[in-house]
CSV table of C-alpha atoms and ligand atoms in Angstrom, one decimal:
chain,number,residue,atom,x,y,z
A,1,MET,CA,-60.6,-68.2,-79.4
A,2,ASP,CA,-61.9,-64.6,-79.0
A,3,PHE,CA,-58.6,-62.7,-78.5
A,4,SER,CA,-60.2,-59.3,-78.1
A,5,GLN,CA,-62.4,-60.6,-75.4
A,6,LEU,CA,-59.4,-62.1,-73.6
A,7,GLN,CA,-57.7,-58.7,-73.7
A,8,GLN,CA,-60.8,-57.1,-72.2
A,9,GLN,CA,-60.8,-59.7,-69.5
A,10,ALA,CA,-57.1,-59.1,-68.7
A,11,LYS,CA,-57.8,-55.4,-68.3
A,12,GLN,CA,-60.8,-56.0,-66.1
A,13,GLU,CA,-59.0,-58.4,-63.8
A,14,ALA,CA,-56.0,-56.2,-63.5
A,15,GLN,CA,-58.3,-53.7,-61.6
A,16,ASP,CA,-58.6,-56.2,-58.8
A,17,ILE,CA,-54.9,-56.2,-58.0
A,18,THR,CA,-54.6,-54.6,-54.6
A,19,ASP,CA,-51.4,-56.1,-53.1
A,20,THR,CA,-48.4,-58.2,-54.0
A,21,LYS,CA,-50.3,-61.4,-53.5
A,22,SER,CA,-53.1,-60.6,-55.9
A,23,ARG,CA,-50.6,-59.3,-58.4
A,24,GLU,CA,-48.6,-62.6,-58.3
A,25,GLU,CA,-51.8,-64.6,-58.8
A,26,TYR,CA,-52.7,-62.5,-61.8
A,27,ARG,CA,-49.3,-62.9,-63.2
A,28,LEU,CA,-49.4,-66.7,-62.9
A,29,LYS,CA,-52.9,-66.8,-64.4
A,30,TYR,CA,-51.7,-65.1,-67.6
A,31,LEU,CA,-47.9,-65.6,-67.9
A,32,GLY,CA,-47.3,-68.7,-65.7
A,33,LYS,CA,-46.0,-71.9,-67.2
A,34,LYS,CA,-49.5,-73.2,-67.4
A,35,GLY,CA,-51.0,-69.8,-67.9
A,36,ILE,CA,-53.3,-68.4,-70.6
A,37,VAL,CA,-50.5,-67.1,-72.9
A,38,ALA,CA,-48.6,-70.5,-72.7
A,39,GLU,CA,-51.9,-72.2,-73.5
A,40,ILE,CA,-52.4,-70.1,-76.6
A,41,PHE,CA,-48.8,-70.9,-77.8
A,42,ALA,CA,-49.5,-74.6,-77.1
A,43,SER,CA,-52.6,-74.5,-79.3
A,44,LEU,CA,-50.4,-73.4,-82.2
A,45,SER,CA,-49.3,-76.9,-82.9
A,46,SER,CA,-52.8,-78.1,-83.7
A,47,ALA,CA,-53.9,-74.9,-85.4
A,48,ALA,CA,-54.6,-74.6,-89.1
A,49,LEU,CA,-51.6,-73.3,-91.1
A,50,HIS,CA,-53.2,-70.0,-92.2
A,51,GLU,CA,-54.3,-69.2,-88.6
A,52,LYS,CA,-50.9,-69.7,-87.0
A,53,ALA,CA,-49.5,-66.2,-87.6
A,54,ALA,CA,-52.6,-64.5,-86.2
A,55,ILE,CA,-52.6,-66.7,-83.1
A,56,GLY,CA,-48.9,-66.2,-82.4
A,57,LYS,CA,-49.4,-62.4,-82.7
A,58,ALA,CA,-52.4,-62.5,-80.4
A,59,ALA,CA,-50.4,-64.4,-77.8
A,60,ASN,CA,-47.5,-61.9,-78.0
A,61,ASP,CA,-49.9,-58.9,-77.8
A,62,LEU,CA,-51.6,-60.4,-74.7
A,63,ARG,CA,-48.3,-61.0,-73.0
A,64,THR,CA,-47.2,-57.4,-73.7
A,65,LEU,CA,-50.5,-56.1,-72.4
A,66,VAL,CA,-50.4,-58.1,-69.2
A,67,ASN,CA,-46.8,-57.1,-68.5
A,68,HIS,CA,-47.7,-53.5,-69.0
A,69,LEU,CA,-50.8,-53.8,-66.7
A,70,ILE,CA,-48.7,-55.5,-64.0
A,71,GLU,CA,-46.1,-52.7,-64.2
A,72,GLU,CA,-48.7,-50.0,-63.9
A,73,LYS,CA,-50.2,-51.7,-60.8
A,74,SER,CA,-46.8,-52.2,-59.1
A,75,LYS,CA,-46.1,-48.5,-59.4
A,76,LYS,CA,-49.4,-47.6,-57.7
A,77,THR,CA,-49.1,-50.2,-54.9
A,78,ALA,CA,-45.6,-49.1,-54.2
A,79,SER,CA,-46.5,-45.4,-53.9
A,80,THR,CA,-49.7,-45.8,-51.9
A,81,SER,CA,-48.9,-48.4,-49.3
A,82,ILE,CA,-45.7,-48.6,-47.3
A,83,LYS,CA,-45.8,-51.8,-45.3
A,84,PRO,CA,-44.2,-51.9,-41.9
A,85,GLU,CA,-41.6,-54.5,-43.1
A,86,GLN,CA,-40.4,-52.0,-45.7
A,87,VAL,CA,-39.3,-49.4,-43.1
A,88,ASP,CA,-35.5,-49.9,-42.6
A,89,ILE,CA,-35.2,-49.4,-38.8
A,90,SER,CA,-31.4,-49.8,-39.1
A,91,LEU,CA,-31.1,-46.4,-40.9
A,92,PRO,CA,-29.4,-43.6,-38.7
A,93,GLY,CA,-31.9,-41.2,-37.3
A,94,THR,CA,-32.2,-37.5,-38.2
A,95,SER,CA,-30.5,-35.6,-35.4
A,96,SER,CA,-31.2,-31.9,-34.8
A,97,VAL,CA,-28.3,-29.5,-35.0
A,98,LEU,CA,-27.4,-27.7,-31.8
A,99,GLY,CA,-26.4,-24.1,-32.2
A,100,HIS,CA,-23.9,-22.2,-30.0
A,101,GLN,CA,-23.0,-18.6,-29.0
A,102,HIS,CA,-21.5,-16.2,-31.5
A,103,ILE,CA,-17.7,-15.9,-31.3
A,104,LEU,CA,-18.1,-12.2,-30.1
A,105,THR,CA,-20.4,-13.2,-27.3
A,106,GLN,CA,-18.0,-16.0,-26.3
A,107,THR,CA,-15.1,-13.5,-26.3
A,108,ILE,CA,-17.1,-11.0,-24.2
A,109,ASP,CA,-18.0,-13.7,-21.7
A,110,GLU,CA,-14.4,-14.9,-21.6
A,111,ILE,CA,-13.0,-11.4,-20.9
A,112,VAL,CA,-15.8,-10.5,-18.4
A,113,SER,CA,-15.1,-13.8,-16.6
A,114,VAL,CA,-11.4,-13.0,-16.2
A,115,PHE,CA,-12.2,-9.6,-14.7
A,116,GLU,CA,-15.0,-10.9,-12.5
A,117,LYS,CA,-12.6,-13.4,-11.0
A,118,LEU,CA,-10.2,-10.5,-10.3
A,119,GLY,CA,-13.0,-8.7,-8.3
A,120,PHE,CA,-14.6,-6.5,-11.0
A,121,VAL,CA,-18.4,-5.9,-11.2
A,122,THR,CA,-20.1,-5.8,-14.7
A,123,VAL,CA,-22.4,-2.9,-15.5
A,124,GLU,CA,-24.1,-2.1,-18.8
A,125,THR,CA,-24.8,1.5,-19.7
A,126,PRO,CA,-26.8,3.0,-22.5
A,127,GLU,CA,-25.8,3.1,-26.2
A,128,ILE,CA,-27.6,6.4,-26.7
A,129,GLU,CA,-25.7,9.0,-24.8
A,130,THR,CA,-25.5,12.7,-24.0
A,131,GLU,CA,-22.6,14.8,-25.1
A,132,PHE,CA,-21.8,15.3,-21.4
A,133,HIS,CA,-21.2,11.6,-20.7
A,134,ASN,CA,-19.5,10.9,-24.0
A,135,PHE,CA,-17.3,14.0,-24.2
A,136,THR,CA,-17.6,16.8,-21.7
A,137,GLY,CA,-17.4,14.7,-18.5
A,138,LEU,CA,-14.4,13.0,-19.9
A,139,ASN,CA,-12.5,16.2,-20.3
A,140,ILE,CA,-12.8,16.2,-24.1
A,141,PRO,CA,-12.8,19.9,-25.1
A,142,LEU,CA,-15.6,21.4,-27.3
A,143,ASP,CA,-13.3,21.7,-30.3
A,144,HIS,CA,-11.9,18.1,-30.1
A,145,PRO,CA,-12.1,16.4,-33.6
A,146,SER,CA,-13.9,13.3,-32.1
A,147,ARG,CA,-16.9,15.5,-31.4
A,148,ASP,CA,-17.2,16.2,-35.2
A,149,SER,CA,-20.1,14.6,-37.0
A,150,PHE,CA,-17.6,12.9,-39.2
A,151,ASP,CA,-16.5,10.9,-36.1
A,152,THR,CA,-19.7,10.6,-34.1
A,153,PHE,CA,-23.3,9.7,-35.0
A,154,TYR,CA,-25.7,12.3,-33.7
A,155,LEU,CA,-29.4,11.7,-33.4
A,156,ASP,CA,-32.1,14.2,-34.3
A,157,GLN,CA,-33.4,14.1,-30.8
A,158,GLN,CA,-32.5,16.9,-28.4
A,159,ASP,CA,-30.8,16.1,-25.1
A,160,ARG,CA,-33.4,17.4,-22.5
A,161,SER,CA,-30.7,17.8,-19.9
A,162,ALA,CA,-28.6,20.3,-22.0
A,163,GLN,CA,-30.2,23.0,-24.1
A,164,GLY,CA,-29.2,23.0,-27.7
A,165,ARG,CA,-27.4,19.7,-27.5
A,166,ARG,CA,-28.3,16.5,-29.3
A,167,LEU,CA,-28.2,12.9,-28.2
A,168,LEU,CA,-25.7,10.6,-29.9
A,169,LEU,CA,-24.6,7.0,-30.3
A,170,ARG,CA,-21.7,6.5,-27.9
A,171,SER,CA,-18.4,6.5,-29.7
A,172,HIS,CA,-16.7,4.5,-26.9
A,173,THR,CA,-17.6,2.8,-23.6
A,174,SER,CA,-15.8,5.5,-21.5
A,175,PRO,CA,-19.1,7.4,-20.8
A,176,GLY,CA,-19.8,4.4,-18.6
A,177,GLN,CA,-17.2,5.7,-16.2
A,178,VAL,CA,-18.9,9.1,-15.9
A,179,ARG,CA,-22.4,7.5,-15.4
A,180,ILE,CA,-21.3,5.1,-12.8
A,181,MET,CA,-19.0,7.5,-10.9
A,182,LYS,CA,-21.9,10.0,-10.8
A,183,GLU,CA,-24.0,7.5,-9.0
A,184,HIS,CA,-21.5,5.6,-6.8
A,185,LYS,CA,-18.7,6.5,-4.4
A,186,PRO,CA,-15.3,4.7,-4.5
A,187,PRO,CA,-14.0,2.0,-3.9
A,188,LEU,CA,-15.1,1.0,-7.4
A,189,ALA,CA,-13.9,-1.8,-9.7
A,190,VAL,CA,-16.2,-2.0,-12.7
A,191,ILE,CA,-16.2,-3.2,-16.3
A,192,VAL,CA,-18.6,-2.0,-19.0
A,193,PRO,CA,-18.9,-4.2,-22.1
A,194,GLY,CA,-21.0,-3.1,-25.0
A,195,ARG,CA,-21.5,-1.7,-28.5
A,196,VAL,CA,-20.0,1.5,-29.8
A,197,TYR,CA,-20.6,3.4,-33.0
A,198,ARG,CA,-18.3,5.5,-35.3
A,199,PRO,CA,-19.1,6.7,-38.9
A,200,ASP,CA,-16.0,4.8,-40.2
A,201,ALA,CA,-15.9,3.5,-43.8
A,202,VAL,CA,-16.3,-0.3,-43.6
A,203,ASP,CA,-13.2,-2.3,-44.5
A,204,ALA,CA,-11.3,-5.3,-43.2
A,205,SER,CA,-10.5,-3.6,-39.9
A,206,HIS,CA,-13.2,-1.0,-39.5
A,207,SER,CA,-16.9,-1.2,-38.9
A,208,PHE,CA,-19.4,1.6,-38.0
A,209,MET,CA,-20.5,-0.6,-35.1
A,210,PHE,CA,-18.1,-2.6,-32.9
A,211,HIS,CA,-17.7,-3.7,-29.3
A,212,GLN,CA,-15.6,-2.4,-26.5
A,213,LEU,CA,-15.0,-3.2,-22.9
A,214,GLU,CA,-14.3,-0.4,-20.5
A,215,GLY,CA,-12.7,-1.1,-17.1
A,216,PHE,CA,-11.9,1.2,-14.2
A,217,LEU,CA,-10.8,1.1,-10.6
A,218,VAL,CA,-11.1,4.0,-8.2
A,219,ASP,CA,-10.0,4.2,-4.6
A,220,GLU,CA,-7.6,6.0,-2.4
A,221,LYS,CA,-3.9,5.5,-3.4
A,222,VAL,CA,-4.4,3.6,-6.7
A,223,LYS,CA,-1.1,3.7,-8.7
A,224,PHE,CA,-0.1,3.2,-12.3
A,225,SER,CA,1.7,0.0,-11.2
A,226,ASP,CA,-1.7,-1.4,-10.1
A,227,LEU,CA,-2.9,-0.8,-13.7
A,228,LYS,CA,0.1,-2.4,-15.2
A,229,GLY,CA,-0.2,-5.4,-12.9
A,230,LEU,CA,-3.8,-5.9,-13.6
A,231,LEU,CA,-3.5,-5.7,-17.4
A,232,THR,CA,-0.5,-8.0,-17.4
A,233,GLU,CA,-2.4,-10.6,-15.5
A,234,PHE,CA,-5.4,-10.2,-17.8
A,235,CYS,CA,-3.3,-10.7,-20.9
A,236,ARG,CA,-1.7,-13.8,-19.5
A,237,ARG,CA,-5.1,-15.3,-18.7
A,238,PHE,CA,-6.7,-14.3,-22.0
A,239,PHE,CA,-3.8,-14.9,-24.5
A,240,GLY,CA,-1.7,-17.4,-22.5
A,241,LYS,CA,1.1,-17.0,-20.0
A,242,ASP,CA,3.8,-16.6,-22.6
A,243,VAL,CA,2.3,-13.4,-24.1
A,244,LYS,CA,4.7,-10.5,-24.5
A,245,MET,CA,3.3,-7.0,-24.0
A,246,ARG,CA,4.5,-3.4,-23.8
A,247,PHE,CA,3.1,-0.2,-22.5
A,248,ARG,CA,3.7,2.7,-24.9
A,249,PRO,CA,3.1,6.4,-23.9
A,250,HIS,CA,0.0,7.9,-25.5
A,251,PHE,CA,-2.5,10.6,-25.1
A,252,PHE,CA,-6.2,10.5,-24.0
A,253,PRO,CA,-8.0,13.6,-22.6
A,254,PHE,CA,-9.5,11.6,-19.8
A,255,THR,CA,-6.4,9.9,-18.5
A,256,GLU,CA,-3.0,11.3,-17.4
A,257,PRO,CA,-0.6,9.7,-17.8
A,258,SER,CA,-1.9,7.6,-20.7
A,259,ALA,CA,-0.6,4.5,-22.5
A,260,GLU,CA,-1.5,2.1,-25.2
A,261,VAL,CA,-0.8,-1.6,-24.7
A,262,ASP,CA,0.6,-3.7,-27.5
A,263,ILE,CA,1.2,-7.4,-27.6
A,264,SER,CA,3.8,-9.2,-29.5
A,265,ALA,CA,2.4,-10.8,-32.7
A,266,GLY,CA,5.1,-13.5,-32.5
A,267,THR,CA,3.8,-14.9,-29.2
A,268,LEU,CA,0.4,-15.4,-30.9
A,269,GLY,CA,1.9,-17.2,-33.9
A,270,LEU,CA,1.2,-14.3,-36.2
A,271,ALA,CA,4.2,-13.3,-38.3
A,272,ARG,CA,3.0,-10.0,-39.9
A,273,LYS,CA,3.5,-7.0,-37.7
A,274,LYS,CA,5.7,-7.2,-34.7
A,275,TRP,CA,3.5,-5.4,-32.1
A,276,LEU,CA,-0.3,-5.1,-32.2
A,277,GLU,CA,-2.3,-2.5,-30.3
A,278,ILE,CA,-5.0,-4.0,-28.1
A,279,LEU,CA,-6.1,-1.3,-25.7
A,280,GLY,CA,-5.9,2.3,-24.4
A,281,CYS,CA,-5.4,3.1,-20.7
A,282,GLY,CA,-4.2,5.5,-18.1
A,283,MET,CA,-4.7,7.1,-14.7
A,284,ILE,CA,-8.1,8.9,-14.6
A,285,HIS,CA,-7.7,12.6,-15.1
A,286,PRO,CA,-8.6,14.9,-12.1
A,287,ASN,CA,-11.0,16.8,-14.4
A,288,VAL,CA,-13.1,13.6,-14.7
A,289,PHE,CA,-13.3,13.3,-10.9
A,290,LYS,CA,-14.3,16.9,-10.8
A,291,ALA,CA,-17.1,16.3,-13.4
A,292,VAL,CA,-18.6,13.6,-11.3
A,293,SER,CA,-18.3,15.8,-8.1
A,294,TYR,CA,-15.7,13.7,-6.3
A,295,PRO,CA,-13.8,15.7,-3.6
A,296,SER,CA,-10.7,17.1,-5.2
A,297,GLY,CA,-7.5,15.1,-4.4
A,298,LYS,CA,-9.2,12.4,-2.4
A,299,TYR,CA,-9.2,9.6,-5.0
A,300,THR,CA,-7.0,8.2,-7.7
A,301,GLY,CA,-7.9,5.5,-10.2
A,302,PHE,CA,-7.1,4.0,-13.6
A,303,ALA,CA,-9.2,3.2,-16.6
A,304,PHE,CA,-8.8,1.1,-19.8
A,305,GLY,CA,-10.8,0.4,-22.9
A,306,MET,CA,-10.3,-2.5,-25.3
A,307,GLY,CA,-11.8,-3.5,-28.6
A,308,ILE,CA,-13.5,-6.8,-28.4
A,309,GLU,CA,-13.3,-7.6,-32.1
A,310,ARG,CA,-9.6,-6.9,-32.0
A,311,MET,CA,-9.1,-9.3,-29.1
A,312,ALA,CA,-11.1,-12.1,-30.9
A,313,MET,CA,-9.3,-11.5,-34.2
A,314,LEU,CA,-5.8,-11.7,-32.5
A,315,LYS,CA,-6.7,-14.8,-30.5
A,316,HIS,CA,-8.3,-16.7,-33.3
A,317,GLY,CA,-6.4,-15.4,-36.3
A,318,ILE,CA,-9.5,-13.8,-37.9
A,319,LYS,CA,-8.4,-11.5,-40.7
A,320,ASP,CA,-11.5,-9.5,-41.5
A,321,ILE,CA,-13.8,-7.7,-39.1
A,322,ARG,CA,-16.8,-8.0,-41.5
A,323,LEU,CA,-16.9,-11.8,-40.9
A,324,PHE,CA,-18.3,-11.2,-37.4
A,325,TYR,CA,-21.5,-9.6,-38.8
A,326,GLU,CA,-22.2,-11.5,-42.0
A,327,ASN,CA,-23.6,-14.5,-40.1
A,328,ASP,CA,-22.1,-17.0,-42.6
A,329,VAL,CA,-22.6,-20.4,-40.8
A,330,ARG,CA,-19.4,-21.7,-42.4
A,331,PHE,CA,-17.5,-19.0,-40.4
A,332,LEU,CA,-19.6,-19.2,-37.2
A,333,LYS,CA,-19.3,-23.0,-37.0
A,334,GLN,CA,-15.6,-22.8,-36.6
A,335,PHE,CA,-15.8,-21.3,-33.0
B,401,LIG,N1,-12.0,5.3,-24.9
B,401,LIG,C1,-10.7,5.1,-25.5
B,401,LIG,C2,-10.9,4.7,-27.0
B,401,LIG,O1,-12.0,4.4,-27.4
B,401,LIG,C3,-10.0,4.0,-24.8
B,401,LIG,C4,-9.6,4.3,-23.4
B,401,LIG,C5,-10.4,3.9,-22.3
B,401,LIG,C6,-8.4,4.9,-23.1
B,401,LIG,C7,-10.1,4.2,-21.0
B,401,LIG,C8,-8.1,5.3,-21.8
B,401,LIG,C9,-8.9,4.9,-20.8
B,401,LIG,O2,-10.0,4.7,-27.7
């Protein structure tokens, strides 16, 4: 028997293997019970003694070769042809992940919706402001520290409506009061949500950009008790009806009298500090009405301004303001 020719033949025929069927036929032809390798072993019994070792070795070599060729072919057929019956249709599908609104947007929407139900109208005013809207019209004197460039971002651009004055990034939403009152006569009940900017060093509770929501109501005979009633109702709807709050006297140049509102940390399940400040408010100062050319003595009104991040942090137990802006999905997914 010419063993090297047999090996050639095995290599040749292996090339015709195209699928599992031809591979099985090939395997049987060489390695089956009545296959070529078995035949060679069978021939051993009648072989001459000095030939036996060489024949045995040839049969073993052929078996090794054929096994190797089959293995090579199986790899190729597996990677090149996926047959329909090999697709497991019982596997779960790949679903697409649905996103949702950022927690700050959700908080703004929630606060806005409470005030809209109470009859307020939402207006957005510019983030780039004039000194008049941000300070002067709000009765903030020229030497007030908040006008300092340590406390306000000024732009290089000049304010074309006031010589020698530069534009700035609003440091609160209160300029919205001046803009809207300049354009509209009372009765007014308006909220102004939006971004504000202050050159604060960033830490767990400060950011150079954050969000506020301004609210004001102007009419004839508006009283401080109206302000108190409205904010009490708002806090109940936003934080829950058991929320405890207090009005603490304060000072703002654009309201008189002024107050800050605190809510009791205990009622929110926070143990740390007893009272937490949530907003500033008061009765609109007569000088603000004067700045927007309302007739003197005709109207009264109140205004308030709250920090949106603050509200969201208190409501959801968020400890660090920076989390809102880092866009870490592990944080965002929780809300
Ligand atoms: N503008 C004030 C602030 O940023 C808040 C405020 C608004 C106070 C309206 C009184 C009335 O701190």
